[in-house]
Structure formats: C-alpha cells, structure tokens
Coordinates of C-alpha atoms in Angstrom, one line a residue:
X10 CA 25.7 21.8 -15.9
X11 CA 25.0 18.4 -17.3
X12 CA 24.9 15.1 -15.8
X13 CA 28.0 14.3 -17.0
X14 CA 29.7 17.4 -15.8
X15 CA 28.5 17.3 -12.4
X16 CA 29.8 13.6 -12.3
X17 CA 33.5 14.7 -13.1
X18 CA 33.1 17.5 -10.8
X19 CA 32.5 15.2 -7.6
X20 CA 34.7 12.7 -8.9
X21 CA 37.2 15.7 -8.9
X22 CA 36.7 16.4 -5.7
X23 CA 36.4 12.8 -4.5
X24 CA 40.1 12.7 -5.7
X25 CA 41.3 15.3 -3.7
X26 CA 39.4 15.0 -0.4
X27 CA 39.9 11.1 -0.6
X28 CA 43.3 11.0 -1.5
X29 CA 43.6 9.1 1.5
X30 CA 41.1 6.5 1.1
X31 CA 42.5 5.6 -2.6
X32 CA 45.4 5.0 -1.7
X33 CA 44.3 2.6 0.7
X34 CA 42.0 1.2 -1.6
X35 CA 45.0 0.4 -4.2
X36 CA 47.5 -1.4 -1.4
X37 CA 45.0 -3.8 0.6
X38 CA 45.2 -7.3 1.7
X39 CA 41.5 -7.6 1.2
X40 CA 39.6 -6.2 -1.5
X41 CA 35.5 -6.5 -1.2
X42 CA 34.1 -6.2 -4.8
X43 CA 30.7 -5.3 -5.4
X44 CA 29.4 -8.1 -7.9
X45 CA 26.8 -5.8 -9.6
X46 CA 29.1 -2.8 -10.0
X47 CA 32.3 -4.5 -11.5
X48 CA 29.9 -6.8 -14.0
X49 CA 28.5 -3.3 -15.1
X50 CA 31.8 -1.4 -16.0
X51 CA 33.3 -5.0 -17.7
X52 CA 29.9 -5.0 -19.8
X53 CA 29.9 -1.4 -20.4
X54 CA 33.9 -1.1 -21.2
X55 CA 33.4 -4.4 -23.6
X56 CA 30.5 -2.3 -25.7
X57 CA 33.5 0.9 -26.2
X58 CA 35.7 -2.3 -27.3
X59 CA 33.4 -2.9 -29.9
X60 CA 32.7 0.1 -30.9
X61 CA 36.3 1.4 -31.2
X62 CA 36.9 -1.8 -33.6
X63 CA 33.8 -1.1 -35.4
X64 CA 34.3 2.5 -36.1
X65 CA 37.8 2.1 -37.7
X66 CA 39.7 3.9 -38.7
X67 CA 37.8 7.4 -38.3
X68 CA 36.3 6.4 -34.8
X69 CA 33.6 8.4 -35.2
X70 CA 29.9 7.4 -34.4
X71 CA 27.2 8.9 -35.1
X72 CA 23.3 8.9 -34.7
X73 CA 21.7 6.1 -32.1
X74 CA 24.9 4.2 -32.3
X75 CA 26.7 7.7 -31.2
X76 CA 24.4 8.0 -28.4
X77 CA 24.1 4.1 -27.2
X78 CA 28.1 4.7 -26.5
X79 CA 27.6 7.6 -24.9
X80 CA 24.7 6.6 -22.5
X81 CA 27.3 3.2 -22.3
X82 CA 30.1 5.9 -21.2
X83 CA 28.0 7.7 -18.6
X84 CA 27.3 4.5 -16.7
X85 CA 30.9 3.7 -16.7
X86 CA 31.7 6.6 -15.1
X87 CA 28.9 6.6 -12.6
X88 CA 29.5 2.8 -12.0
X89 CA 33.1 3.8 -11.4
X90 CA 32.2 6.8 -8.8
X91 CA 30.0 4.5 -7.2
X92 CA 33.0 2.6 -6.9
X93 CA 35.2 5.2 -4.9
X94 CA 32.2 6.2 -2.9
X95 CA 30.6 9.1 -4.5
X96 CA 26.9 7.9 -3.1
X97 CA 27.7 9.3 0.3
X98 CA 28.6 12.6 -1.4
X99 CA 26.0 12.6 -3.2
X100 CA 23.6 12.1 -0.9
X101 CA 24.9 14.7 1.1
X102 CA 24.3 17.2 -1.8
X103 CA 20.8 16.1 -1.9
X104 CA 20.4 17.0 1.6
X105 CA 21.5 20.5 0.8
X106 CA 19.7 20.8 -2.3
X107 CA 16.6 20.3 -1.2
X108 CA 16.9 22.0 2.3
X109 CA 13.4 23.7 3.0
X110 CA 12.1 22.8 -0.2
X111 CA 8.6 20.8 -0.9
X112 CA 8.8 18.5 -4.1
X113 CA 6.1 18.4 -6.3
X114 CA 5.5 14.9 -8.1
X115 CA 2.5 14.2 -10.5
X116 CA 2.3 10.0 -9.8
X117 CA 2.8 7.7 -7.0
X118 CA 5.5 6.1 -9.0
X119 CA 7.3 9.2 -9.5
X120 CA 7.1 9.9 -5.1
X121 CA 8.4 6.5 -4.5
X122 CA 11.2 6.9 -6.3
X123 CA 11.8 10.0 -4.8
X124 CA 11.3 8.7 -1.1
X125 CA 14.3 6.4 -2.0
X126 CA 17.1 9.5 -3.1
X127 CA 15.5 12.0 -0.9
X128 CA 14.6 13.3 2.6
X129 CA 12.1 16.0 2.0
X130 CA 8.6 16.4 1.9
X131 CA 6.8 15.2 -1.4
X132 CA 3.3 16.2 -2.6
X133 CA 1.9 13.6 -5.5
X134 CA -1.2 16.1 -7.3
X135 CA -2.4 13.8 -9.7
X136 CA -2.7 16.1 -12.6
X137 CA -2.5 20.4 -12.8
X138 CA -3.0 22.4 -9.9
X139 CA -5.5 24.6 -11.5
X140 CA -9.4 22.4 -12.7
X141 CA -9.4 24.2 -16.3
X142 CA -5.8 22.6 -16.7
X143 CA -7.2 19.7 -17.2
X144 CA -8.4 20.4 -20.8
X145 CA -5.2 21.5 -21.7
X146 CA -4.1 17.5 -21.4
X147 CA -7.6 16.7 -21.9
X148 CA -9.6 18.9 -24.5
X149 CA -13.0 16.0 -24.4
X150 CA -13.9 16.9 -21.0
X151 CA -17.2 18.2 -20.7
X152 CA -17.8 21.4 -20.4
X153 CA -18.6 21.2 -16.9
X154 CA -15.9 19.7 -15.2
X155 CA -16.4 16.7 -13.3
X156 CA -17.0 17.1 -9.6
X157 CA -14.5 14.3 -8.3
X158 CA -11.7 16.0 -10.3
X159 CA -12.2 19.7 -9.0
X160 CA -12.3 18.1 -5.2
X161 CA -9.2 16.1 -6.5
X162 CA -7.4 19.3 -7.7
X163 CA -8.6 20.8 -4.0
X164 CA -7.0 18.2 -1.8
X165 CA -4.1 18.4 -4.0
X166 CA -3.8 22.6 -2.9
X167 CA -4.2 21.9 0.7
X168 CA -1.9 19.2 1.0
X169 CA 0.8 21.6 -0.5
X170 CA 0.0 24.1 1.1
X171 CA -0.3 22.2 5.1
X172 CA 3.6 20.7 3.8
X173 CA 4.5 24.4 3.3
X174 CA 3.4 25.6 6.4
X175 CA 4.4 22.5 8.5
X176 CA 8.1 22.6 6.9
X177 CA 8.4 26.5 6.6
X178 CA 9.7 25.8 3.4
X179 CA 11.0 28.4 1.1
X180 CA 10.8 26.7 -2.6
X181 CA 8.3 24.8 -4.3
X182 CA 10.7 22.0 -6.7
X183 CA 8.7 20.6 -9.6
X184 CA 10.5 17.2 -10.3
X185 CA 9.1 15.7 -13.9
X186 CA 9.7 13.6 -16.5
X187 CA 10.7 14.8 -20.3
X188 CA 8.0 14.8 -22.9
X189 CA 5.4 14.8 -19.7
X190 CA 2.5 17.2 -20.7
X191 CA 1.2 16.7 -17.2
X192 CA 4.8 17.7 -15.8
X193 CA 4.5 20.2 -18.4
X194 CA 1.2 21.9 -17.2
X195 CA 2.4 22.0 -13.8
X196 CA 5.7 23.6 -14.7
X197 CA 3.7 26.9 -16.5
X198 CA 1.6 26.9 -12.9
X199 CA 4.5 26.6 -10.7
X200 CA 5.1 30.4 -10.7
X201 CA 1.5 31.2 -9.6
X202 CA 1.0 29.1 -7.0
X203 CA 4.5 29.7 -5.4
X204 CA 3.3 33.6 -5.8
X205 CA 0.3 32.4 -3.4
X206 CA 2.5 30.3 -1.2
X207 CA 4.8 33.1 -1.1
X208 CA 8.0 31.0 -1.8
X209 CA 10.1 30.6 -4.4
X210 CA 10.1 27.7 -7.5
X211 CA 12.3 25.4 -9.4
X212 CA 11.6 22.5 -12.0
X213 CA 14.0 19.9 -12.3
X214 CA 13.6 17.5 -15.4
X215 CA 15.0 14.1 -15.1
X216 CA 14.7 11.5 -18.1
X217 CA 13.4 8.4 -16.2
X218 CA 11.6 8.3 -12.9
X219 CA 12.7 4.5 -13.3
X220 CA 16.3 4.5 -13.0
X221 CA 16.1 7.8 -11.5
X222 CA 19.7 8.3 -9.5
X223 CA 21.0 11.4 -7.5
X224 CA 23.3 12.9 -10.5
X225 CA 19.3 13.6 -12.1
X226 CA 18.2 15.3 -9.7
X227 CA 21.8 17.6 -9.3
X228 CA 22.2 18.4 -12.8
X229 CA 18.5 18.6 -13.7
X230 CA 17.4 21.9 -12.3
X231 CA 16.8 25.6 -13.7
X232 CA 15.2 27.9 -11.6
X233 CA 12.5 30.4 -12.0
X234 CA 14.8 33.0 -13.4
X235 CA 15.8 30.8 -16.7
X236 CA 12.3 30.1 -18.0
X237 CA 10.2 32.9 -16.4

C-alpha cells in the first residue's frame, strides 16, 4: 500500500467514524484555524492552479514537473487530514504497529526523529551489525579491522539484544533511509541476527528521516517474507 493509499484509507474511515465531529466542524460559531496548516493547502492548491493553466489543454504533466505536482498533491491531502484530525489516528496505529517491536536506526538523527512519532524502544548501531560489513561500505579499511570499530559493532549487539530481552519483543524493525548503503547492509543482516534473537524482522523505508511523518512509517514496511 502506498503513502497515498493508506492516507485515503484513514481519511475514509475518519469520514465514517467522525461523521459526527464534521458536522460539527461545518456549523460552529467559532472556528480555530491552524495558521501553518491552512497557509500550506492555499500554497499547495495555488501550485495545481498553475499547473492546470500551464498544462492546457491536454493537462498532462510529465517528468519533475509531473512529480513536483504530485508531491504538491500528497501534502494537500495530508495537510487536509491533519485538518479533520487524522494525527490522533494515526498515532494510534503507530502504537499498534510497533507493539513489541525494537527499531533499528543507523544515526542519532534518524532516533530522534523517531522518538518524536514513536513509543518503542530504538537502538542507533552506527554502521552494520556484523565488523567485515564494514568493507562492504568501506572497501580502504585495512585489513585488520580497527579495534574501536569491532568494540563499536559489540556494544551495538548487546544493546539490542538487553532492549530485546528487557521488552520481550517479538520483531526486530529496520527503519532506513532510500539510497542508504548503510541502511542497506543492515537490511541483508536483519534476517540473521533476528535468527539469533529468535524473533521476527521487518524493514521499513522512508524517504526522509527529516520530514519523516507517521503515513512513512505505515505505508513503508515489507516484511521478511517479501525480500527473503
């Protein structure tokens, strides 16, 4: 399921299990508007304006121009489910998603990010799980490998595997970026060190740890099944 899809499925369902709160929302005597949110959609809906008029009379885009209005669509509708309220769902899918899961995160950037979406234990490695790894995103390392990275590599393990234990989890979640060779290596170790864990993996790929939001995170996944 893509981003996209997974956004029209909760706004779907926001529909029918808020029909209640939308029609409030459309006969109030007070309306609070969030500054940010409105300024977003009028920006956004202004770029499709321009578009439509520039496309004439095929309306058909194509190349970066196709995708710049598409990416501009996408945050329309997420600014507009943000509108109705979809965070709290979303959040709440979160919550279930990662339910006795560990995350597995290669930078401190990447874990603070996820500290601010999610309630789940998060272990930052630093680079591959396994010390050879490291010439697979490094081939000039020497051919003995540098002591400070094999006890780097080391804490990593054991700090996974205390979370594990201390959370009983039951799936090891790789979150990475695209086009990440680190997230990359980590992905093709997953399986083996979730074999040694003795719990199950899944990988989620998001496109931007920087404006990473909870519609990533839903629609990024595949489990073990789709790749191993």
């Amino acid at each position: 399921m893509t981003r996209v899809e997974r956004l029209e499925e909760l706004l779907s369902r926001a529909v029918s299990q808020r029909s209640e709160r939308i029609t409030v929302v459309t006969d109030v005597d007070e309306l609070r508007l969030d500054e940010e949110v409105v300024r977003r959609i009028v920006h956004r809906a202004v770029e499709l304006d321009h578009a439509l008029v520039e496309s004439a009379p095929e309306h058909v885009l194509r190349g970066e121009r196709a995708r710049e209005v598409a990416k501009a669509l996408d945050e329309i509708l997420r600014s507009v489910l943000e509108f109705v309220g979809i965070e709290e769902e979303t959040e709440r899918d979160l919550d279930d998603l990662f339910k006795d899961s560990v995350l597995v995160v290669v930078r401190g950037r990447e874990r603070k990010a996820l500290r601010e979406l999610v309630d789940a234990p998060i272990v930052q490695t630093g680079g591959p799980l396994v010390p050879e790894d490291y010439r697979k995103v490094n081939p000039n390392l020497p051919e003995k490998l540098p002591e400070g990275l094999v006890k780097s590599v080391e804490r990593a393990r054991r700090e996974l595997e205390e979370y594990v234990r201390k959370s009983r989890a039951k799936r090891l979640v790789l979150v990475r970026e695209e086009d990440d060779r680190v997230g990359e290596v980590l992905e093709e170790e997953l399986p083996e060190v979730a074999e040694e864990l003795g719990i199950d993996h899944e990988v989620i790929v998001v496109p931007d740890f920087t404006e990473l939001s909870p519609s990533d995170l839903l629609s990024g996944g595949r489990n073990e099944h789709e790749r191993y």
